[in-house]
Amino acid sequence: MAESRPNVWTRITVMLRQERRRTRRAEPAAVAVSAETTSESLAVLVVDDNAALRSVLRRYLERRGHAVVEAADGEEGLRLVKGRPFDRVIVDVQMPVKDGPEFYEGLAGIRPDLQARTIFMTGGFLSPQAERVIDASGRPSVRKPFDLVEMAKTIEG
């Protein structure tokens, strides 16, 4: 789970299941994070100004067998889609430089096929304009903080 208030704070919560083994002497508990792999590997672009959130999402998706590229804002994301093929794009709604709705609208002139494979992430208040763009797009919007398993289902679905 990740949540953030841009330029103020970021909190990432990872919940791990522990297996406890009974032994005669105390041993540390084994800890594992399950990230089931999928049969289809996807090329995923994660566009978010929060580096920690991008990193967590990238590592989790890579453990599931996907190839992930990160971009810090919509402008960088648009440069990346010009030169690389992507199966999915996950974009934060609120970012400096070029936000999620601006990125989405920019895809129309560069890679309109990616608009149909874009997933929005939002963590707070949306401007009326951003709400209109997201509503008109018909694309999924995942609210932060999100569960990584649910995000993976959205991406892989």
Short mmCIF file of N, CA and C in Angstrom, two decimals:
data_model
loop_
_atom_site.label_atom_id
_atom_site.label_comp_id
_atom_site.label_asym_id
_atom_site.label_seq_id
_atom_site.Cartn_x
_atom_site.Cartn_y
_atom_site.Cartn_z
N MET A 1 0.85 -1.16 0.00
CA MET A 1 0.00 0.00 0.00
C MET A 1 0.90 1.23 0.00
N ALA A 2 0.57 2.19 -0.81
CA ALA A 2 1.36 3.41 -0.86
C ALA A 2 0.41 4.60 -0.86
N GLU A 3 0.80 5.63 -0.14
CA GLU A 3 0.03 6.86 -0.15
C GLU A 3 1.01 8.01 -0.09
N SER A 4 0.58 9.14 -0.61
CA SER A 4 1.50 10.26 -0.71
C SER A 4 0.76 11.57 -0.72
N ARG A 5 1.39 12.56 -0.18
CA ARG A 5 0.97 13.95 -0.35
C ARG A 5 2.17 14.62 -1.00
N PRO A 6 2.05 14.95 -2.32
CA PRO A 6 3.21 15.45 -3.07
C PRO A 6 3.94 16.57 -2.34
N ASN A 7 5.25 16.45 -2.33
CA ASN A 7 6.16 17.42 -1.72
C ASN A 7 5.99 17.57 -0.22
N VAL A 8 5.23 16.66 0.42
CA VAL A 8 5.05 16.75 1.87
C VAL A 8 5.49 15.45 2.52
N TRP A 9 4.86 14.31 2.15
CA TRP A 9 5.23 13.04 2.75
C TRP A 9 4.80 11.88 1.87
N THR A 10 5.43 10.74 2.11
CA THR A 10 5.09 9.50 1.42
C THR A 10 5.14 8.38 2.45
N ARG A 11 4.13 7.50 2.40
CA ARG A 11 4.12 6.36 3.29
C ARG A 11 3.88 5.11 2.44
N ILE A 12 4.75 4.13 2.60
CA ILE A 12 4.58 2.85 1.90
C ILE A 12 4.48 1.78 2.97
N THR A 13 3.40 1.03 2.94
CA THR A 13 3.17 -0.03 3.90
C THR A 13 3.22 -1.36 3.18
N VAL A 14 4.09 -2.23 3.64
CA VAL A 14 4.19 -3.57 3.08
C VAL A 14 3.80 -4.55 4.17
N MET A 15 2.78 -5.35 3.89
CA MET A 15 2.32 -6.33 4.87
C MET A 15 2.82 -7.70 4.42
N LEU A 16 3.58 -8.35 5.28
CA LEU A 16 4.16 -9.63 4.95
C LEU A 16 3.60 -10.71 5.87
N ARG A 17 3.34 -11.87 5.30
CA ARG A 17 2.89 -13.00 6.09
C ARG A 17 4.13 -13.71 6.60
N GLN A 18 4.16 -14.03 7.88
CA GLN A 18 5.29 -14.72 8.46
C GLN A 18 4.93 -16.17 8.74
N GLU A 19 5.87 -17.03 8.42
CA GLU A 19 5.72 -18.43 8.78
C GLU A 19 6.60 -18.66 9.99
N ARG A 20 6.04 -19.22 11.01
CA ARG A 20 6.82 -19.49 12.22
C ARG A 20 7.10 -20.98 12.29
N ARG A 21 8.37 -21.29 12.46
CA ARG A 21 8.77 -22.68 12.59
C ARG A 21 9.07 -22.98 14.04
N ARG A 22 8.62 -24.12 14.48
CA ARG A 22 8.92 -24.53 15.86
C ARG A 22 10.26 -25.26 15.88
N THR A 23 11.15 -24.74 16.62
CA THR A 23 12.46 -25.35 16.77
C THR A 23 12.85 -25.30 18.23
N ARG A 24 13.89 -26.01 18.58
CA ARG A 24 14.34 -26.02 19.98
C ARG A 24 14.97 -24.70 20.36
N ARG A 25 15.63 -24.08 19.42
CA ARG A 25 16.21 -22.77 19.72
C ARG A 25 15.54 -21.73 18.82
N ALA A 26 15.55 -20.52 19.26
CA ALA A 26 14.86 -19.46 18.53
C ALA A 26 15.58 -19.18 17.22
N GLU A 27 14.80 -19.12 16.14
CA GLU A 27 15.31 -18.77 14.82
C GLU A 27 14.44 -17.65 14.27
N PRO A 28 15.01 -16.79 13.45
CA PRO A 28 14.17 -15.73 12.87
C PRO A 28 13.09 -16.34 11.98
N ALA A 29 11.93 -15.70 11.98
CA ALA A 29 10.81 -16.17 11.15
C ALA A 29 11.13 -15.95 9.68
N ALA A 30 10.71 -16.88 8.84
CA ALA A 30 10.90 -16.73 7.40
C ALA A 30 9.84 -15.77 6.88
N VAL A 31 10.25 -14.83 6.06
CA VAL A 31 9.34 -13.84 5.52
C VAL A 31 9.41 -13.91 3.99
N ALA A 32 8.24 -13.94 3.35
CA ALA A 32 8.22 -14.01 1.89
C ALA A 32 7.12 -13.11 1.36
N VAL A 33 7.38 -12.49 0.23
CA VAL A 33 6.36 -11.70 -0.45
C VAL A 33 5.98 -12.48 -1.69
N SER A 34 4.71 -12.82 -1.80
CA SER A 34 4.25 -13.58 -2.95
C SER A 34 3.92 -12.65 -4.10
N ALA A 35 4.49 -12.93 -5.22
CA ALA A 35 4.18 -12.19 -6.44
C ALA A 35 4.06 -13.23 -7.55
N GLU A 36 2.89 -13.83 -7.65
CA GLU A 36 2.68 -14.87 -8.64
C GLU A 36 2.99 -14.33 -10.03
N THR A 37 3.66 -15.14 -10.82
CA THR A 37 3.94 -14.72 -12.18
C THR A 37 2.74 -15.03 -13.06
N THR A 38 2.62 -14.30 -14.13
CA THR A 38 1.53 -14.52 -15.06
C THR A 38 2.09 -15.16 -16.32
N SER A 39 1.22 -15.75 -17.10
CA SER A 39 1.68 -16.41 -18.32
C SER A 39 2.04 -15.38 -19.40
N GLU A 40 1.48 -14.20 -19.34
CA GLU A 40 1.75 -13.17 -20.35
C GLU A 40 2.57 -12.05 -19.75
N SER A 41 3.75 -11.83 -20.30
CA SER A 41 4.60 -10.74 -19.84
C SER A 41 4.17 -9.46 -20.56
N LEU A 42 4.00 -8.39 -19.81
CA LEU A 42 3.58 -7.11 -20.37
C LEU A 42 4.69 -6.08 -20.24
N ALA A 43 4.76 -5.18 -21.19
CA ALA A 43 5.65 -4.02 -21.10
C ALA A 43 4.81 -2.89 -20.51
N VAL A 44 5.20 -2.42 -19.31
CA VAL A 44 4.40 -1.46 -18.56
C VAL A 44 5.21 -0.18 -18.33
N LEU A 45 4.59 0.96 -18.58
CA LEU A 45 5.17 2.26 -18.27
C LEU A 45 4.47 2.81 -17.05
N VAL A 46 5.23 3.15 -16.00
CA VAL A 46 4.68 3.75 -14.79
C VAL A 46 5.11 5.21 -14.76
N VAL A 47 4.14 6.12 -14.81
CA VAL A 47 4.41 7.56 -14.84
C VAL A 47 3.89 8.16 -13.53
N ASP A 48 4.81 8.55 -12.66
CA ASP A 48 4.44 9.12 -11.36
C ASP A 48 5.61 9.94 -10.85
N ASP A 49 5.33 11.07 -10.23
CA ASP A 49 6.40 11.91 -9.70
C ASP A 49 6.96 11.38 -8.39
N ASN A 50 6.31 10.39 -7.79
CA ASN A 50 6.77 9.81 -6.52
C ASN A 50 7.70 8.63 -6.82
N ALA A 51 9.01 8.85 -6.66
CA ALA A 51 10.01 7.83 -6.99
C ALA A 51 9.84 6.56 -6.17
N ALA A 52 9.49 6.69 -4.90
CA ALA A 52 9.33 5.51 -4.05
C ALA A 52 8.16 4.65 -4.51
N LEU A 53 7.06 5.27 -4.86
CA LEU A 53 5.90 4.53 -5.35
C LEU A 53 6.23 3.84 -6.68
N ARG A 54 6.89 4.57 -7.58
CA ARG A 54 7.28 3.95 -8.87
C ARG A 54 8.15 2.73 -8.63
N SER A 55 9.09 2.84 -7.72
CA SER A 55 10.02 1.75 -7.44
C SER A 55 9.30 0.52 -6.87
N VAL A 56 8.41 0.74 -5.92
CA VAL A 56 7.65 -0.37 -5.33
C VAL A 56 6.82 -1.06 -6.40
N LEU A 57 6.12 -0.29 -7.19
CA LEU A 57 5.27 -0.85 -8.24
C LEU A 57 6.11 -1.58 -9.29
N ARG A 58 7.24 -0.98 -9.67
CA ARG A 58 8.12 -1.62 -10.65
C ARG A 58 8.64 -2.96 -10.15
N ARG A 59 9.15 -2.99 -8.92
CA ARG A 59 9.70 -4.25 -8.38
C ARG A 59 8.62 -5.32 -8.27
N TYR A 60 7.44 -4.94 -7.83
CA TYR A 60 6.36 -5.92 -7.69
C TYR A 60 5.97 -6.49 -9.07
N LEU A 61 5.79 -5.61 -10.04
CA LEU A 61 5.39 -6.07 -11.38
C LEU A 61 6.49 -6.89 -12.04
N GLU A 62 7.74 -6.53 -11.81
CA GLU A 62 8.84 -7.32 -12.37
C GLU A 62 8.86 -8.72 -11.77
N ARG A 63 8.56 -8.85 -10.48
CA ARG A 63 8.48 -10.18 -9.87
C ARG A 63 7.35 -11.00 -10.46
N ARG A 64 6.35 -10.33 -11.01
CA ARG A 64 5.24 -11.03 -11.66
C ARG A 64 5.56 -11.34 -13.13
N GLY A 65 6.75 -10.96 -13.58
CA GLY A 65 7.19 -11.30 -14.93
C GLY A 65 7.04 -10.21 -15.97
N HIS A 66 6.71 -8.99 -15.54
CA HIS A 66 6.52 -7.89 -16.49
C HIS A 66 7.78 -7.05 -16.62
N ALA A 67 7.93 -6.40 -17.77
CA ALA A 67 9.03 -5.45 -17.99
C ALA A 67 8.47 -4.06 -17.70
N VAL A 68 9.12 -3.34 -16.80
CA VAL A 68 8.59 -2.04 -16.35
C VAL A 68 9.61 -0.94 -16.58
N VAL A 69 9.12 0.19 -17.10
CA VAL A 69 9.93 1.38 -17.31
C VAL A 69 9.26 2.49 -16.51
N GLU A 70 10.08 3.34 -15.88
CA GLU A 70 9.57 4.44 -15.05
C GLU A 70 9.76 5.79 -15.73
N ALA A 71 8.82 6.70 -15.48
CA ALA A 71 8.94 8.10 -15.91
C ALA A 71 8.49 8.99 -14.74
N ALA A 72 9.19 10.09 -14.52
CA ALA A 72 8.92 10.96 -13.38
C ALA A 72 7.79 11.96 -13.61
N ASP A 73 7.39 12.16 -14.87
CA ASP A 73 6.28 13.07 -15.16
C ASP A 73 5.73 12.76 -16.55
N GLY A 74 4.64 13.40 -16.90
CA GLY A 74 4.00 13.14 -18.17
C GLY A 74 4.84 13.48 -19.38
N GLU A 75 5.64 14.51 -19.27
CA GLU A 75 6.50 14.90 -20.39
C GLU A 75 7.52 13.80 -20.69
N GLU A 76 8.16 13.29 -19.65
CA GLU A 76 9.11 12.18 -19.83
C GLU A 76 8.38 10.94 -20.35
N GLY A 77 7.19 10.69 -19.85
CA GLY A 77 6.40 9.56 -20.29
C GLY A 77 6.09 9.63 -21.77
N LEU A 78 5.72 10.81 -22.28
CA LEU A 78 5.43 10.97 -23.70
C LEU A 78 6.68 10.74 -24.56
N ARG A 79 7.84 11.18 -24.07
CA ARG A 79 9.09 10.91 -24.80
C ARG A 79 9.34 9.40 -24.89
N LEU A 80 9.08 8.69 -23.81
CA LEU A 80 9.32 7.24 -23.79
C LEU A 80 8.38 6.47 -24.72
N VAL A 81 7.11 6.88 -24.78
CA VAL A 81 6.17 6.13 -25.63
C VAL A 81 6.46 6.32 -27.12
N LYS A 82 7.18 7.38 -27.46
CA LYS A 82 7.54 7.60 -28.88
C LYS A 82 8.51 6.53 -29.37
N GLY A 83 9.39 6.07 -28.48
CA GLY A 83 10.45 5.18 -28.92
C GLY A 83 10.33 3.73 -28.48
N ARG A 84 9.34 3.40 -27.67
CA ARG A 84 9.22 2.03 -27.15
C ARG A 84 7.79 1.56 -27.21
N PRO A 85 7.62 0.26 -27.41
CA PRO A 85 6.26 -0.29 -27.36
C PRO A 85 5.88 -0.60 -25.90
N PHE A 86 4.66 -0.26 -25.52
CA PHE A 86 4.15 -0.58 -24.19
C PHE A 86 2.78 -1.23 -24.32
N ASP A 87 2.52 -2.19 -23.45
CA ASP A 87 1.21 -2.84 -23.41
C ASP A 87 0.25 -2.11 -22.48
N ARG A 88 0.79 -1.50 -21.41
CA ARG A 88 -0.02 -0.77 -20.45
C ARG A 88 0.73 0.47 -19.99
N VAL A 89 -0.04 1.50 -19.64
CA VAL A 89 0.52 2.72 -19.05
C VAL A 89 -0.26 3.00 -17.77
N ILE A 90 0.48 3.19 -16.68
CA ILE A 90 -0.12 3.57 -15.40
C ILE A 90 0.35 4.99 -15.14
N VAL A 91 -0.60 5.92 -14.99
CA VAL A 91 -0.21 7.33 -14.88
C VAL A 91 -0.91 7.98 -13.69
N ASP A 92 -0.11 8.71 -12.91
CA ASP A 92 -0.63 9.48 -11.79
C ASP A 92 -1.38 10.69 -12.36
N VAL A 93 -2.46 11.07 -11.71
CA VAL A 93 -3.25 12.20 -12.18
C VAL A 93 -2.56 13.52 -11.86
N GLN A 94 -2.02 13.65 -10.64
CA GLN A 94 -1.44 14.92 -10.22
C GLN A 94 0.08 14.83 -10.21
N MET A 95 0.70 15.56 -11.14
CA MET A 95 2.17 15.62 -11.25
C MET A 95 2.57 17.00 -11.74
N PRO A 96 3.80 17.41 -11.41
CA PRO A 96 4.29 18.66 -11.97
C PRO A 96 4.67 18.46 -13.44
N VAL A 97 4.97 19.51 -14.12
CA VAL A 97 5.40 19.55 -15.52
C VAL A 97 4.23 19.20 -16.44
N LYS A 98 3.84 17.94 -16.53
CA LYS A 98 2.70 17.51 -17.34
C LYS A 98 1.97 16.46 -16.53
N ASP A 99 0.71 16.74 -16.15
CA ASP A 99 -0.03 15.82 -15.29
C ASP A 99 -0.64 14.66 -16.08
N GLY A 100 -1.34 13.78 -15.38
CA GLY A 100 -1.93 12.60 -16.01
C GLY A 100 -2.90 12.91 -17.14
N PRO A 101 -3.88 13.79 -16.93
CA PRO A 101 -4.80 14.13 -18.03
C PRO A 101 -4.08 14.74 -19.23
N GLU A 102 -3.08 15.59 -19.00
CA GLU A 102 -2.31 16.17 -20.12
C GLU A 102 -1.53 15.08 -20.85
N PHE A 103 -0.96 14.15 -20.09
CA PHE A 103 -0.26 13.02 -20.68
C PHE A 103 -1.22 12.20 -21.55
N TYR A 104 -2.39 11.90 -21.00
CA TYR A 104 -3.39 11.10 -21.71
C TYR A 104 -3.81 11.78 -23.02
N GLU A 105 -4.06 13.08 -22.95
CA GLU A 105 -4.44 13.82 -24.16
C GLU A 105 -3.28 13.87 -25.16
N GLY A 106 -2.04 13.94 -24.66
CA GLY A 106 -0.87 13.94 -25.52
C GLY A 106 -0.69 12.62 -26.27
N LEU A 107 -1.15 11.52 -25.67
CA LEU A 107 -1.06 10.22 -26.33
C LEU A 107 -1.84 10.20 -27.65
N ALA A 108 -2.91 10.99 -27.71
CA ALA A 108 -3.76 10.99 -28.92
C ALA A 108 -2.96 11.33 -30.17
N GLY A 109 -1.99 12.23 -30.06
CA GLY A 109 -1.20 12.62 -31.22
C GLY A 109 0.03 11.76 -31.46
N ILE A 110 0.39 10.93 -30.48
CA ILE A 110 1.62 10.14 -30.58
C ILE A 110 1.31 8.65 -30.70
N ARG A 111 0.56 8.15 -29.74
CA ARG A 111 0.22 6.72 -29.67
C ARG A 111 -1.23 6.56 -29.20
N PRO A 112 -2.20 6.86 -30.06
CA PRO A 112 -3.60 6.77 -29.65
C PRO A 112 -4.01 5.38 -29.20
N ASP A 113 -3.31 4.33 -29.68
CA ASP A 113 -3.60 2.97 -29.25
C ASP A 113 -3.36 2.78 -27.75
N LEU A 114 -2.42 3.55 -27.17
CA LEU A 114 -2.13 3.43 -25.74
C LEU A 114 -3.20 4.07 -24.86
N GLN A 115 -4.01 4.96 -25.41
CA GLN A 115 -5.06 5.55 -24.60
C GLN A 115 -6.01 4.47 -24.08
N ALA A 116 -6.26 3.46 -24.89
CA ALA A 116 -7.16 2.38 -24.51
C ALA A 116 -6.53 1.42 -23.50
N ARG A 117 -5.23 1.60 -23.22
CA ARG A 117 -4.54 0.72 -22.27
C ARG A 117 -3.92 1.52 -21.12
N THR A 118 -4.51 2.67 -20.83
CA THR A 118 -4.02 3.54 -19.77
C THR A 118 -4.85 3.34 -18.50
N ILE A 119 -4.16 3.35 -17.37
CA ILE A 119 -4.80 3.24 -16.06
C ILE A 119 -4.37 4.48 -15.26
N PHE A 120 -5.33 5.21 -14.73
CA PHE A 120 -5.03 6.40 -13.93
C PHE A 120 -4.88 6.01 -12.46
N MET A 121 -3.98 6.71 -11.75
CA MET A 121 -3.84 6.59 -10.30
C MET A 121 -4.11 7.97 -9.72
N THR A 122 -4.85 8.01 -8.64
CA THR A 122 -5.10 9.29 -8.00
C THR A 122 -5.07 9.14 -6.49
N GLY A 123 -4.56 10.16 -5.83
CA GLY A 123 -4.44 10.09 -4.39
C GLY A 123 -5.15 11.20 -3.66
N GLY A 124 -5.86 12.03 -4.34
CA GLY A 124 -6.48 13.14 -3.63
C GLY A 124 -7.52 13.85 -4.46
N PHE A 125 -7.70 15.10 -4.15
CA PHE A 125 -8.68 15.96 -4.82
C PHE A 125 -8.34 16.09 -6.29
N LEU A 126 -9.34 16.00 -7.14
CA LEU A 126 -9.14 16.18 -8.58
C LEU A 126 -9.81 17.47 -9.03
N SER A 127 -9.14 18.17 -9.92
CA SER A 127 -9.75 19.37 -10.49
C SER A 127 -10.93 18.94 -11.36
N PRO A 128 -11.90 19.81 -11.57
CA PRO A 128 -13.02 19.46 -12.45
C PRO A 128 -12.56 19.05 -13.85
N GLN A 129 -11.53 19.72 -14.37
CA GLN A 129 -11.01 19.37 -15.69
C GLN A 129 -10.44 17.95 -15.70
N ALA A 130 -9.66 17.60 -14.67
CA ALA A 130 -9.08 16.25 -14.59
C ALA A 130 -10.19 15.21 -14.49
N GLU A 131 -11.21 15.49 -13.69
CA GLU A 131 -12.35 14.56 -13.56
C GLU A 131 -13.03 14.36 -14.91
N ARG A 132 -13.20 15.44 -15.68
CA ARG A 132 -13.85 15.34 -17.00
C ARG A 132 -13.03 14.45 -17.94
N VAL A 133 -11.71 14.66 -17.95
CA VAL A 133 -10.85 13.87 -18.84
C VAL A 133 -10.92 12.39 -18.47
N ILE A 134 -10.81 12.09 -17.18
CA ILE A 134 -10.84 10.68 -16.73
C ILE A 134 -12.20 10.06 -17.03
N ASP A 135 -13.28 10.78 -16.71
CA ASP A 135 -14.62 10.25 -16.98
C ASP A 135 -14.83 10.01 -18.47
N ALA A 136 -14.41 10.97 -19.30
CA ALA A 136 -14.60 10.84 -20.75
C ALA A 136 -13.74 9.72 -21.33
N SER A 137 -12.60 9.43 -20.69
CA SER A 137 -11.71 8.39 -21.21
C SER A 137 -12.30 6.99 -21.06
N GLY A 138 -13.11 6.80 -20.02
CA GLY A 138 -13.65 5.48 -19.76
C GLY A 138 -12.61 4.51 -19.21
N ARG A 139 -11.43 5.02 -18.86
CA ARG A 139 -10.34 4.19 -18.37
C ARG A 139 -10.45 4.02 -16.86
N PRO A 140 -9.90 2.91 -16.33
CA PRO A 140 -9.94 2.69 -14.89
C PRO A 140 -9.12 3.74 -14.14
N SER A 141 -9.58 4.04 -12.94
CA SER A 141 -8.88 4.95 -12.05
C SER A 141 -8.71 4.25 -10.71
N VAL A 142 -7.47 4.06 -10.28
CA VAL A 142 -7.16 3.37 -9.04
C VAL A 142 -6.78 4.40 -8.00
N ARG A 143 -7.43 4.33 -6.86
CA ARG A 143 -7.21 5.30 -5.79
C ARG A 143 -6.04 4.89 -4.91
N LYS A 144 -5.15 5.84 -4.62
CA LYS A 144 -4.04 5.62 -3.69
C LYS A 144 -4.55 5.83 -2.26
N PRO A 145 -4.09 5.09 -1.31
CA PRO A 145 -3.18 3.96 -1.43
C PRO A 145 -3.91 2.76 -2.02
N PHE A 146 -3.24 1.98 -2.81
CA PHE A 146 -3.85 0.82 -3.44
C PHE A 146 -3.14 -0.45 -3.00
N ASP A 147 -3.84 -1.55 -3.15
CA ASP A 147 -3.29 -2.86 -2.87
C ASP A 147 -2.55 -3.32 -4.13
N LEU A 148 -1.31 -3.78 -3.97
CA LEU A 148 -0.52 -4.19 -5.13
C LEU A 148 -1.15 -5.33 -5.91
N VAL A 149 -1.78 -6.27 -5.22
CA VAL A 149 -2.42 -7.39 -5.91
C VAL A 149 -3.59 -6.89 -6.76
N GLU A 150 -4.38 -5.96 -6.22
CA GLU A 150 -5.50 -5.41 -6.98
C GLU A 150 -5.00 -4.58 -8.17
N MET A 151 -3.92 -3.85 -7.97
CA MET A 151 -3.34 -3.08 -9.08
C MET A 151 -2.88 -4.04 -10.17
N ALA A 152 -2.22 -5.13 -9.79
CA ALA A 152 -1.77 -6.11 -10.79
C ALA A 152 -2.95 -6.71 -11.55
N LYS A 153 -4.04 -6.98 -10.86
CA LYS A 153 -5.24 -7.51 -11.54
C LYS A 153 -5.78 -6.50 -12.54
N THR A 154 -5.76 -5.23 -12.20
CA THR A 154 -6.21 -4.18 -13.11
C THR A 154 -5.31 -4.12 -14.35
N ILE A 155 -4.02 -4.21 -14.13
CA ILE A 155 -3.06 -4.15 -15.23
C ILE A 155 -3.17 -5.37 -16.13
N GLU A 156 -3.30 -6.53 -15.51
CA GLU A 156 -3.30 -7.79 -16.27
C GLU A 156 -4.66 -8.15 -16.84
N GLY A 157 -5.71 -7.46 -16.40
CA GLY A 157 -7.07 -7.78 -16.84
C GLY A 157 -7.41 -7.31 -18.21
#
